[in-house]
Amino acid sequence: MSDSQYYKQASEIYQDLREDAEQDADNIEVWDKRIDNTGCYVENMALQLCHAETNDWRQCLNEMKLFKDCWESHGNRERIGTVDKNQTDIKN
């Protein structure tokens, strides 16, 4: 899918996570479950890995695009609108 070194690393991390989930789903972190539910775990992890290594978002434009494209293709934009609306309702 991508020639990004970070994407390749993230794919390996995701594979390990999936194997762990098959063995013991209760021990998977809540954060990992939430990110996995977006359908963009690998893209999110690739972006995090890139930024952690480079400490410069400008060097992670490829990873940002992969994440953005994934996010939109999985309908997560609408998901955020719902979350924001619910949080606004709670504050009022």
GROMACS .gro file of C-alpha atoms in nm, residues 4-77:
model
   74
    4SER     CA    1   0.679   0.440   0.388
    5GLN     CA    2   0.918   0.273   0.631
    6TYR     CA    3   0.685   0.382   0.910
    7TYR     CA    4   0.387   0.220   0.741
    8LYS     CA    5   0.580  -0.106   0.721
    9GLN     CA    6   0.674  -0.085   1.090
   10ALA     CA    7   0.315  -0.001   1.181
   11SER     CA    8   0.187  -0.299   0.982
   12GLU     CA    9   0.413  -0.528   1.185
   13ILE     CA   10   0.295  -0.372   1.511
   14TYR     CA   11  -0.066  -0.414   1.401
   15GLN     CA   12  -0.011  -0.778   1.312
   16ASP     CA   13   0.129  -0.838   1.661
   17LEU     CA   14  -0.170  -0.659   1.813
   18ARG     CA   15  -0.412  -0.875   1.613
   19GLU     CA   16  -0.232  -1.192   1.724
   20ASP     CA   17  -0.244  -1.077   2.086
   21ALA     CA   18  -0.615  -0.999   2.052
   22GLU     CA   19  -0.683  -1.348   1.925
   23GLN     CA   20  -0.508  -1.496   2.227
   24ASP     CA   21  -0.638  -1.261   2.496
   25ALA     CA   22  -0.879  -0.986   2.388
   26ASP     CA   23  -0.919  -0.860   2.747
   27ASN     CA   24  -0.556  -0.749   2.764
   28ILE     CA   25  -0.571  -0.517   2.463
   29GLU     CA   26  -0.548  -0.151   2.563
   30VAL     CA   27  -0.866   0.054   2.532
   31TRP     CA   28  -0.680   0.309   2.319
   32ASP     CA   29  -0.573   0.040   2.073
   33LYS     CA   30  -0.931  -0.089   2.051
   34ARG     CA   31  -1.063   0.261   1.983
   35ILE     CA   32  -0.806   0.329   1.711
   36ASP     CA   33  -0.864  -0.014   1.559
   37ASN     CA   34  -1.237   0.062   1.540
   38THR     CA   35  -1.164   0.359   1.313
   39GLY     CA   36  -1.018   0.122   1.053
   40CYS     CA   37  -0.700   0.331   1.042
   41TYR     CA   38  -0.479   0.175   1.308
   42VAL     CA   39  -0.181   0.120   1.078
   43GLU     CA   40  -0.201   0.468   0.928
   44ASN     CA   41  -0.231   0.626   1.274
   45MET     CA   42   0.064   0.427   1.404
   46ALA     CA   43   0.275   0.512   1.097
   47LEU     CA   44   0.210   0.882   1.155
   48GLN     CA   45   0.302   0.849   1.523
   49LEU     CA   46   0.621   0.657   1.443
   50CYS     CA   47   0.726   0.914   1.185
   51HIS     CA   48   0.670   1.206   1.417
   52ALA     CA   49   0.842   1.032   1.708
   53GLU     CA   50   1.151   0.969   1.499
   54THR     CA   51   1.169   1.298   1.308
   55ASN     CA   52   1.006   1.533   1.561
   56ASP     CA   53   0.886   1.728   1.257
   57TRP     CA   54   0.536   1.691   1.111
   58ARG     CA   55   0.661   1.834   0.781
   59GLN     CA   56   0.867   1.521   0.728
   60CYS     CA   57   0.556   1.307   0.773
   61LEU     CA   58   0.340   1.445   0.493
   62ASN     CA   59   0.313   1.106   0.322
   63GLU     CA   60   0.196   0.944   0.647
   64MET     CA   61  -0.046   1.231   0.709
   65LYS     CA   62  -0.200   1.181   0.366
   66LEU     CA   63  -0.232   0.806   0.420
   67PHE     CA   64  -0.405   0.868   0.752
   68LYS     CA   65  -0.635   1.137   0.614
   69ASP     CA   66  -0.735   0.923   0.316
   70CYS     CA   67  -0.801   0.624   0.541
   71TRP     CA   68  -0.997   0.835   0.791
   72GLU     CA   69  -1.225   0.973   0.524
   73SER     CA   70  -1.268   0.641   0.341
   74HIS     CA   71  -1.394   0.480   0.663
   75GLY     CA   72  -1.650   0.754   0.730
   76ASN     CA   73  -1.479   0.880   1.042
   77ARG     CA   74  -1.547   1.244   0.960
   0.00000   0.00000   0.00000
